[in-house]
Short mmCIF file of C-alpha atoms in Angstrom, two decimals:
data_model
loop_
_atom_site.label_atom_id
_atom_site.label_comp_id
_atom_site.label_asym_id
_atom_site.label_seq_id
_atom_site.Cartn_x
_atom_site.Cartn_y
_atom_site.Cartn_z
CA MET A 1 0.00 0.00 0.00
CA ASP A 2 1.52 3.30 -0.92
CA TYR A 3 1.81 6.36 1.23
CA ALA A 4 -0.79 8.52 -0.51
CA GLU A 5 -3.44 5.80 -0.61
CA SER A 6 -3.30 5.39 3.17
CA TYR A 7 -4.19 9.01 3.64
CA VAL A 8 -6.95 8.77 1.04
CA ILE A 9 -8.46 6.01 3.19
CA VAL A 10 -8.13 8.16 6.30
CA THR A 11 -10.00 10.90 4.44
CA VAL A 12 -12.69 8.40 3.42
CA PHE A 13 -13.11 7.46 7.09
CA ILE A 14 -13.49 11.10 8.12
CA LEU A 15 -16.00 11.80 5.32
CA LEU A 16 -18.01 8.71 6.28
CA GLY A 17 -17.95 9.87 9.90
CA VAL A 18 -19.51 13.18 8.83
CA ALA A 19 -21.91 11.56 6.38
CA LEU A 20 -23.50 9.15 8.86
CA PRO A 21 -24.82 11.75 11.34
CA VAL A 22 -25.85 14.12 8.55
CA ALA A 23 -27.71 11.36 6.69
CA ALA A 24 -29.34 9.98 9.85
CA LEU A 25 -30.49 13.39 11.04
CA THR A 26 -31.81 14.34 7.61
CA MET A 27 -33.72 11.07 7.41
CA GLY A 28 -34.98 11.63 10.94
CA ARG A 29 -36.40 14.99 9.92
CA LEU A 30 -38.85 13.17 7.64
CA LEU A 31 -39.89 10.75 10.37
CA ARG A 32 -40.04 12.75 13.58
CA PRO A 33 -42.79 15.12 14.66
CA HIS A 34 -42.14 18.84 14.75
CA GLN A 35 -44.47 20.82 17.02
CA PRO A 36 -42.39 23.47 18.74
CA THR A 37 -43.90 25.43 21.60
CA THR A 38 -42.17 28.04 23.73
CA ASP A 39 -42.44 25.78 26.78
CA LYS A 40 -40.40 23.08 25.08
CA GLY A 41 -37.62 25.57 24.43
CA ILE A 42 -37.07 26.44 28.10
CA SER A 43 -33.69 25.30 29.47
CA TYR A 44 -33.97 22.28 31.73
CA GLU A 45 -33.36 23.07 35.38
CA SER A 46 -34.93 20.19 37.29
CA GLY A 47 -38.43 21.34 36.38
CA VAL A 48 -38.15 24.79 37.93
CA ASP A 49 -38.09 27.94 35.79
CA PRO A 50 -34.42 28.71 35.10
CA THR A 51 -32.97 31.61 37.03
CA GLY A 52 -30.32 33.97 35.71
CA ASP A 53 -27.89 33.37 32.89
CA SER A 54 -26.83 29.81 32.19
CA TRP A 55 -23.33 30.66 31.06
CA ILE A 56 -22.27 30.79 34.68
CA GLN A 57 -18.89 31.16 36.35
CA PHE A 58 -17.08 27.92 36.87
CA ASN A 59 -14.16 26.88 38.98
CA VAL A 60 -10.83 28.46 38.02
CA ARG A 61 -9.13 25.10 38.69
CA TYR A 62 -10.19 23.90 35.25
CA TYR A 63 -7.71 26.40 33.78
CA LEU A 64 -4.91 25.11 35.97
CA PHE A 65 -5.55 21.59 34.75
CA ALA A 66 -5.63 22.86 31.19
CA LEU A 67 -2.23 24.51 31.74
CA LEU A 68 -0.77 21.34 33.22
CA PHE A 69 -2.21 19.40 30.30
CA VAL A 70 -0.53 21.65 27.75
CA ILE A 71 2.85 21.31 29.47
CA PHE A 72 2.76 17.53 29.61
CA ASP A 73 1.21 17.10 26.19
CA VAL A 74 4.06 19.06 24.66
CA GLU A 75 6.40 16.78 26.58
CA THR A 76 4.87 13.78 24.82
CA VAL A 77 5.49 15.42 21.47
CA PHE A 78 9.16 15.25 22.43
CA LEU A 79 8.98 11.78 24.00
CA TYR A 80 7.46 10.00 20.99
CA PRO A 81 10.23 10.56 18.42
CA TRP A 82 12.77 9.84 21.16
CA ALA A 83 11.08 6.53 21.94
CA VAL A 84 10.89 5.53 18.27
CA ALA A 85 14.60 6.23 17.74
CA TYR A 86 15.70 4.92 21.15
CA ASN A 87 17.13 1.56 20.02
CA ASP A 88 19.15 3.14 17.21
CA LEU A 89 20.40 6.02 19.32
CA ARG A 90 21.39 3.63 22.10
CA THR A 91 23.74 1.75 19.81
CA ASP A 92 25.10 5.04 18.46
CA VAL A 93 25.67 7.15 21.55
CA GLY A 94 25.02 4.73 24.43
CA LEU A 95 23.13 5.59 27.58
CA PHE A 96 23.74 9.31 27.09
CA ILE A 97 20.42 9.33 25.24
CA LEU A 98 18.66 8.09 28.38
CA VAL A 99 20.41 10.62 30.62
CA GLU A 100 19.38 13.42 28.32
CA MET A 101 15.72 12.49 28.54
CA LEU A 102 16.03 12.07 32.32
CA ILE A 103 17.22 15.68 32.59
CA PHE A 104 14.31 16.90 30.45
CA VAL A 105 11.71 14.93 32.40
CA PHE A 106 13.32 16.02 35.70
CA PHE A 107 12.56 19.67 34.97
CA LEU A 108 8.95 18.86 34.14
CA VAL A 109 8.56 16.75 37.26
CA ILE A 110 9.72 19.76 39.30
CA GLY A 111 6.75 21.61 37.78
CA LEU A 112 4.42 18.76 38.74
CA LEU A 113 5.80 18.68 42.29
CA TYR A 114 5.33 22.44 42.56
CA ALA A 115 1.69 22.10 41.51
CA TRP A 116 1.36 19.21 43.97
CA LYS A 117 2.78 21.23 46.88
CA LYS A 118 0.63 24.23 45.95
CA LYS A 119 -2.36 21.88 46.33
CA VAL A 120 -3.48 22.57 42.77
CA LEU A 121 -4.30 18.88 42.36
CA GLU A 122 -6.48 18.66 45.48
CA TRP A 123 -9.83 20.02 44.24
CA THR A 124 -11.42 20.98 47.55
CA MET B 1 -6.39 2.71 -5.58
CA SER B 2 -9.25 0.30 -5.89
CA ALA B 3 -12.91 -0.09 -5.07
CA MET B 4 -11.84 -1.44 -1.67
CA THR B 5 -10.56 2.03 -0.78
CA PHE B 6 -14.15 3.20 -0.58
CA LEU B 7 -16.00 -0.05 0.02
CA GLY B 8 -13.83 -1.25 2.91
CA PRO B 9 -14.60 1.67 5.22
CA VAL B 10 -18.33 1.37 4.48
CA VAL B 11 -18.26 -2.32 5.42
CA LEU B 12 -16.36 -1.48 8.60
CA LEU B 13 -18.90 1.24 9.46
CA LEU B 14 -21.74 -1.29 9.14
CA LEU B 15 -19.78 -3.80 11.23
CA VAL B 16 -19.16 -1.20 13.92
CA LEU B 17 -22.84 -0.21 14.00
CA GLY B 18 -23.67 -3.91 14.34
CA PHE B 19 -21.12 -4.24 17.13
CA VAL B 20 -22.58 -1.25 18.98
CA THR B 21 -26.09 -2.72 18.71
CA ILE B 22 -24.98 -6.06 20.13
CA ALA B 23 -22.61 -4.52 22.68
CA ILE B 24 -25.31 -2.37 24.27
CA LEU B 25 -27.59 -5.40 24.60
CA PHE B 26 -24.70 -7.53 25.88
CA GLU B 27 -23.78 -4.88 28.43
CA ARG B 28 -27.33 -4.79 29.77
CA LYS B 29 -27.46 -8.59 29.81
CA VAL B 30 -24.14 -8.86 31.65
CA LEU B 31 -25.18 -6.19 34.16
CA GLY B 32 -28.45 -8.04 34.62
CA TRP B 33 -26.82 -11.42 35.23
CA MET B 34 -24.31 -9.95 37.65
CA GLN B 35 -27.10 -8.33 39.62
CA GLY B 36 -29.32 -11.43 39.60
CA ARG B 37 -31.69 -10.06 36.94
CA VAL B 38 -32.39 -11.31 33.43
CA GLY B 39 -31.79 -8.10 31.51
CA PRO B 40 -33.90 -7.14 28.47
CA VAL B 41 -36.15 -10.02 27.33
CA GLN B 42 -39.26 -8.36 25.92
CA VAL B 43 -38.27 -7.19 22.42
CA GLY B 44 -37.50 -10.03 20.05
CA PRO B 45 -36.26 -13.48 21.04
CA TRP B 46 -34.01 -13.25 24.13
CA GLY B 47 -34.27 -9.45 23.94
CA LEU B 48 -32.13 -9.40 20.81
CA LEU B 49 -33.98 -6.51 19.20
CA GLN B 50 -33.95 -4.28 22.29
CA THR B 51 -31.28 -1.92 20.96
CA VAL B 52 -32.92 -1.78 17.54
CA ALA B 53 -36.16 -0.73 19.22
CA ASP B 54 -34.30 1.90 21.26
CA VAL B 55 -32.66 3.35 18.16
CA LEU B 56 -35.97 3.48 16.28
CA LYS B 57 -37.58 5.20 19.26
CA LEU B 58 -34.82 7.82 19.29
CA LEU B 59 -35.23 8.31 15.55
CA LEU B 60 -38.93 9.09 15.98
CA LYS B 61 -38.49 11.48 18.91
CA GLU B 62 -39.11 15.17 18.36
CA ASP B 63 -35.89 17.12 17.99
CA ILE B 64 -35.97 19.88 20.61
CA ILE B 65 -33.37 22.63 20.56
CA PRO B 66 -33.58 24.91 23.63
CA GLY B 67 -34.57 28.48 22.78
CA LYS B 68 -31.47 29.93 24.40
CA ALA B 69 -29.04 27.50 22.80
CA ASP B 70 -26.40 28.46 20.26
CA ARG B 71 -28.14 26.64 17.42
CA ILE B 72 -25.24 26.12 15.02
CA LEU B 73 -22.82 24.83 17.64
CA PHE B 74 -25.61 22.76 19.21
CA LYS B 75 -26.13 21.00 15.88
CA ILE B 76 -22.51 20.32 15.00
CA ALA B 77 -21.37 19.17 18.47
CA PRO B 78 -22.58 15.54 18.08
CA VAL B 79 -20.83 15.38 14.71
CA ILE B 80 -17.55 16.66 16.19
CA ALA B 81 -17.85 14.03 18.92
CA PHE B 82 -18.64 11.18 16.53
CA VAL B 83 -16.26 11.77 13.60
CA PRO B 84 -12.97 11.16 15.49
CA ALA B 85 -14.44 8.06 17.15
CA PHE B 86 -14.89 6.50 13.72
CA ALA B 87 -11.84 8.05 12.05
CA VAL B 88 -9.42 6.38 14.49
CA LEU B 89 -10.59 2.94 13.35
CA ALA B 90 -8.76 3.50 10.06
CA VAL B 91 -5.34 2.68 11.51
CA ILE B 92 -6.11 -0.41 13.61
CA PRO B 93 -4.65 -3.59 12.07
CA TYR B 94 -7.22 -6.34 12.53
CA THR B 95 -4.95 -8.96 10.95
CA ASP B 96 -1.77 -8.69 8.89
CA ARG B 97 -4.01 -8.57 5.78
CA ILE B 98 -6.94 -6.51 7.06
CA VAL B 99 -5.45 -3.06 7.57
CA PHE B 100 -7.28 -0.05 6.23
CA ALA B 101 -4.68 2.71 6.42
CA ASP B 102 -1.18 1.44 7.16
CA ILE B 103 0.32 4.81 8.04
CA GLY B 104 3.73 5.16 9.66
CA VAL B 105 2.53 7.26 12.59
CA GLY B 106 -0.56 5.13 13.27
CA LEU B 107 -0.40 5.31 17.06
CA LEU B 108 0.20 9.07 17.07
CA TYR B 109 -2.72 9.48 14.66
CA PHE B 110 -4.99 7.47 16.94
CA ILE B 111 -4.10 9.50 20.02
CA ALA B 112 -4.19 12.85 18.26
CA ILE B 113 -7.54 12.30 16.55
CA SER B 114 -9.24 10.73 19.56
CA SER B 115 -8.62 13.82 21.69
CA ILE B 116 -10.77 15.91 19.33
CA THR B 117 -13.84 14.33 20.92
CA THR B 118 -13.20 16.48 24.01
CA ILE B 119 -13.90 19.53 21.86
CA GLY B 120 -17.21 18.03 20.72
CA ILE B 121 -18.24 17.50 24.33
CA LEU B 122 -17.22 21.03 25.36
CA VAL B 123 -19.05 22.53 22.39
CA GLY B 124 -22.15 20.47 23.16
CA GLY B 125 -22.18 21.43 26.82
CA TRP B 126 -21.53 25.10 26.23
CA SER B 127 -23.93 25.58 23.34
CA SER B 128 -26.82 24.01 25.30
CA ASN B 129 -26.86 27.13 27.50
CA ASN B 130 -27.79 25.05 30.50
CA LYS B 131 -26.07 25.05 33.88
CA TYR B 132 -25.92 21.28 34.22
CA ALA B 133 -24.66 20.86 30.68
CA LEU B 134 -21.93 23.48 31.14
CA LEU B 135 -20.72 22.01 34.43
CA GLY B 136 -20.88 18.49 33.02
CA ALA B 137 -18.91 19.51 29.96
CA MET B 138 -16.21 21.23 32.02
CA ARG B 139 -15.87 18.21 34.25
CA SER B 140 -15.78 15.92 31.29
CA ALA B 141 -13.12 17.96 29.54
CA ALA B 142 -11.02 18.18 32.72
CA GLN B 143 -11.26 14.43 33.17
CA MET B 144 -10.43 13.63 29.58
CA ILE B 145 -7.41 15.90 29.33
CA SER B 146 -6.13 14.77 32.74
CA TYR B 147 -6.22 11.11 31.76
CA GLU B 148 -4.94 11.68 28.27
CA ILE B 149 -1.50 12.44 29.73
CA PRO B 150 -1.01 9.07 31.49
CA LEU B 151 -2.58 7.36 28.48
CA VAL B 152 -0.11 8.76 25.99
CA MET B 153 2.86 8.37 28.35
CA SER B 154 2.09 4.74 29.18
CA VAL B 155 2.45 3.70 25.55
CA VAL B 156 5.96 5.17 25.27
CA GLY B 157 7.31 1.89 26.68
CA VAL B 158 5.61 -0.01 23.87
CA ILE B 159 7.01 2.39 21.27
CA MET B 160 10.52 1.93 22.69
CA ALA B 161 10.21 -1.84 22.55
CA ALA B 162 8.79 -1.92 19.03
CA GLY B 163 10.88 0.98 17.70
CA SER B 164 7.94 2.17 15.63
CA LEU B 165 4.67 4.07 15.77
CA ASN B 166 3.18 1.85 13.07
CA LEU B 167 0.58 -0.41 14.69
CA THR B 168 1.27 -3.31 12.32
CA GLU B 169 4.94 -3.28 13.27
CA ILE B 170 4.03 -3.05 16.95
CA VAL B 171 2.01 -6.26 16.58
CA LYS B 172 4.83 -7.94 14.64
CA ALA B 173 7.24 -7.07 17.46
CA GLN B 174 5.08 -9.17 19.81
CA GLU B 175 5.43 -12.47 18.00
CA SER B 176 7.59 -14.00 20.73
CA LEU B 177 6.14 -12.23 23.78
CA TRP B 178 3.10 -9.98 24.16
CA PHE B 179 3.89 -6.57 25.59
CA ILE B 180 1.49 -7.07 28.50
CA LEU B 181 4.25 -8.96 30.37
CA PRO B 182 7.29 -6.69 29.96
CA GLN B 183 5.07 -3.59 29.97
CA LEU B 184 2.86 -4.62 32.87
CA ILE B 185 3.00 -1.22 34.63
CA GLY B 186 2.35 0.51 31.33
CA PHE B 187 -0.60 -1.77 30.65
CA VAL B 188 -2.22 -1.09 34.03
CA VAL B 189 -1.81 2.68 33.60
CA PHE B 190 -3.07 2.47 30.01
CA PHE B 191 -6.10 0.42 30.97
CA VAL B 192 -7.16 2.66 33.87
CA ALA B 193 -6.60 5.77 31.77
CA SER B 194 -8.56 4.32 28.87
CA LEU B 195 -11.50 3.62 31.19
CA ALA B 196 -11.44 7.30 32.12
CA GLU B 197 -11.11 8.37 28.48
CA LEU B 198 -14.13 6.25 27.62
CA ASN B 199 -16.10 7.89 30.47
CA ARG B 200 -16.96 4.46 31.81
CA THR B 201 -17.53 3.41 35.41
CA PRO B 202 -15.79 4.04 37.82
CA PHE B 203 -14.94 7.21 35.89
CA ASP B 204 -18.39 8.07 34.53
CA LEU B 205 -18.55 11.40 36.35
CA PRO B 206 -19.55 13.34 33.24
CA GLU B 207 -22.79 11.39 33.32
CA ALA B 208 -23.22 11.55 37.09
CA GLU B 209 -27.00 11.35 36.92
CA SER B 210 -27.42 11.85 40.67
CA GLU B 211 -25.78 15.28 40.68
CA LEU B 212 -25.60 16.63 37.13
CA VAL B 213 -28.72 14.97 35.71
CA ALA B 214 -26.93 13.75 32.58
CA GLY B 215 -23.90 15.98 32.20
CA TYR B 216 -23.07 17.62 28.90
CA HIS B 217 -25.93 16.08 26.90
CA VAL B 218 -28.75 17.15 29.23
CA GLU B 219 -30.50 19.20 26.53
CA TYR B 220 -29.99 16.73 23.71
CA THR B 221 -32.93 14.67 22.52
CA GLY B 222 -33.56 12.07 19.86
CA PHE B 223 -30.89 11.30 17.34
CA ARG B 224 -28.52 14.08 18.36
CA PHE B 225 -28.32 12.41 21.77
CA ALA B 226 -27.97 9.05 20.05
CA PHE B 227 -24.83 10.24 18.31
CA PHE B 228 -23.15 11.13 21.58
CA MET B 229 -23.95 7.63 22.84
CA LEU B 230 -22.87 6.09 19.55
CA ALA B 231 -19.54 7.93 19.76
CA GLU B 232 -19.04 6.49 23.23
CA TYR B 233 -19.60 2.91 22.10
CA VAL B 234 -17.55 3.31 18.94
CA TYR B 235 -14.76 4.41 21.28
CA VAL B 236 -15.23 1.21 23.24
CA PHE B 237 -14.61 -0.61 19.96
CA ALA B 238 -11.57 1.53 19.16
CA MET B 239 -10.03 1.33 22.63
CA ALA B 240 -10.54 -2.42 22.93
CA GLY B 241 -8.93 -2.74 19.50
CA LEU B 242 -6.00 -0.52 20.49
CA THR B 243 -5.45 -2.40 23.77
CA THR B 244 -5.41 -5.68 21.85
CA VAL B 245 -2.92 -4.32 19.35
CA LEU B 246 -0.60 -2.66 21.84
CA TYR B 247 -0.51 -5.15 24.70
CA LEU B 248 -2.18 -8.43 23.75
CA GLY B 249 -0.25 -9.17 20.60
CA GLY B 250 -2.98 -8.27 18.09
CA TRP B 251 -3.66 -11.26 15.86
CA ASN B 252 -0.73 -13.32 17.22
CA PRO B 253 -1.92 -16.71 18.52
CA LEU B 254 -1.46 -17.99 22.06
CA PHE B 255 0.50 -21.27 22.61
CA GLY B 256 1.30 -21.32 18.87
CA TRP B 257 -2.27 -22.38 18.06
CA THR B 258 -2.13 -21.28 14.46
CA PHE B 259 -5.01 -23.54 13.40
CA LEU B 260 -7.34 -20.69 14.36
CA PRO B 261 -7.23 -17.87 11.78
CA PRO B 262 -5.65 -14.55 12.91
CA ILE B 263 -8.97 -12.67 12.81
CA VAL B 264 -10.40 -15.12 15.37
CA TRP B 265 -7.50 -14.45 17.70
CA PHE B 266 -7.96 -10.72 17.31
CA ALA B 267 -11.70 -11.01 17.92
CA ALA B 268 -11.23 -13.22 20.99
CA LYS B 269 -8.84 -10.79 22.70
CA PHE B 270 -10.94 -7.84 21.62
CA LEU B 271 -14.13 -9.34 23.06
CA LEU B 272 -12.34 -10.22 26.28
CA ILE B 273 -11.42 -6.54 26.75
CA VAL B 274 -14.99 -5.48 25.97
CA PHE B 275 -16.31 -7.97 28.52
CA ILE B 276 -13.88 -6.71 31.18
CA LEU B 277 -15.10 -3.15 30.56
CA PHE B 278 -18.68 -4.29 31.27
CA TRP B 279 -17.58 -6.41 34.23
CA ILE B 280 -15.88 -3.40 35.83
CA ARG B 281 -19.06 -1.40 35.41
CA ALA B 282 -20.96 -3.99 37.45
CA THR B 283 -18.23 -4.16 40.10
CA LEU B 284 -16.99 -0.69 40.98
CA PRO B 285 -18.88 2.36 42.27
CA ARG B 286 -18.26 5.80 40.80
CA ILE B 287 -15.36 7.67 42.38
CA ARG B 288 -15.47 11.28 43.59
CA LEU B 289 -14.19 14.15 41.45
CA ASP B 290 -11.28 15.00 43.76
CA GLN B 291 -10.26 11.33 43.91
CA LEU B 292 -10.43 11.22 40.12
CA MET B 293 -8.06 14.13 39.66
CA GLN B 294 -5.65 12.90 42.31
CA LEU B 295 -5.52 9.41 40.84
CA GLY B 296 -4.70 10.79 37.41
CA TRP B 297 -2.03 13.29 38.35
CA LYS B 298 -0.53 11.82 41.51
CA VAL B 299 -0.57 8.10 40.76
CA LEU B 300 -0.94 7.33 37.06
CA LEU B 301 1.28 10.09 35.67
CA PRO B 302 4.29 9.33 37.95
CA LEU B 303 3.80 5.60 37.30
CA ALA B 304 3.80 6.18 33.55
CA LEU B 305 7.00 8.24 33.79
CA VAL B 306 8.68 5.61 35.97
CA ASN B 307 7.62 2.96 33.45
CA ILE B 308 9.44 4.77 30.64
CA PHE B 309 12.73 4.80 32.52
CA LEU B 310 12.32 1.28 33.88
CA SER B 311 11.79 0.06 30.32
CA ALA B 312 14.96 1.87 29.27
CA LEU B 313 16.94 0.35 32.17
CA PHE B 314 15.63 -3.19 31.60
CA LYS B 315 16.95 -2.97 28.04
CA GLU B 316 20.44 -3.10 29.61
CA VAL B 317 19.81 -6.30 31.57
CA SER B 318 21.31 -9.23 29.65
CA GLY B 319 18.98 -12.14 28.92
CA ILE B 320 15.66 -10.32 29.16
CA GLY B 321 16.77 -7.03 27.58
CA ASN B 322 15.48 -8.08 24.16
CA PHE B 323 11.89 -8.09 25.37
CA PHE B 324 11.91 -4.41 26.38
#
């Protein structure tokens, strides 16, 4: 299988993934009833009339987790090519390749420990 | 390029829809048996048509979009959630012959595409303009990004052992020994993290019906809701497939029993994983949100990092080094 064809197939998968919901919902439009009333359009709030705006404030901690996520996700971007090439690099330069990654991960772990000590991970 | 380029994915889509239909029934049956009930028995023989009836019911339900909702985002959110769930199936090698897209960075593709679902959930929860939906979506997103880190880090050991991101080559590297043994720590971290990524018990907080009603899809009705559920079960298919490929040797036979065809071996391991997912749902209660976050960041992430360096060190031990 050549390189380009693989990505054509990936594209076919994505197009099919879009086509299924679109087709099913379009077909459903012909089958399902459609009798809108204003009462049906009220936001659900356990049966009581909704109070205030629904786009409410939420806990700032979500942002801290998002920040942590970005840091460690970028780390994986670096880890993956390193892991793929590890066996080759080990025969070339020896365990220096492991030490290098240890240093990199060490700095990130300091960040995790800092967040840990600051009780960012506690959620209370 | 041949007709199979277009026909193959369509066949797989139908197979996956069939799998989801059976899996939902099987899950309810298994839960029933484990709780001393019989499960669905009314629709069709042995309840076989229960899911079909449920889907038809959803198809005939009125489609209600809340008046305050952001209509465009509300409509595309289920699509954003579903598309990546199906698109990741392109790279899974079912046998050495049945591979749809044999791309070099298969594993990276799987992980990158699957995280797009989080955006679908966030968009769905936000656009509903409902307090429960917004809180459920934020929780869901926090959970999914927190467990994505241990998930992607736990597979680094497998990549180091196989020396490739191509899933076919990862399976071929397991001909002598499946990675579940040398990568046992990685497997445990991967499995727990994948449960959380799938939003399954004990990590089904996004759906916490006792506190958030239904989480991010509170305002969704009919088929739009069905597509969120479908995405979840297609992910069960994808994750069980990925676990089989990464840790259980894919289509490689056990005890050298090559008289069974490779696809049977793949299916057997795959179904075992699916059964374990349902078994866990019947066994464990839902954990609290603070426990969830602490488990992800304080236990699984350090374990995954330790696993990477242990794998690297075991490579130096003579005798068993070849397996790492």
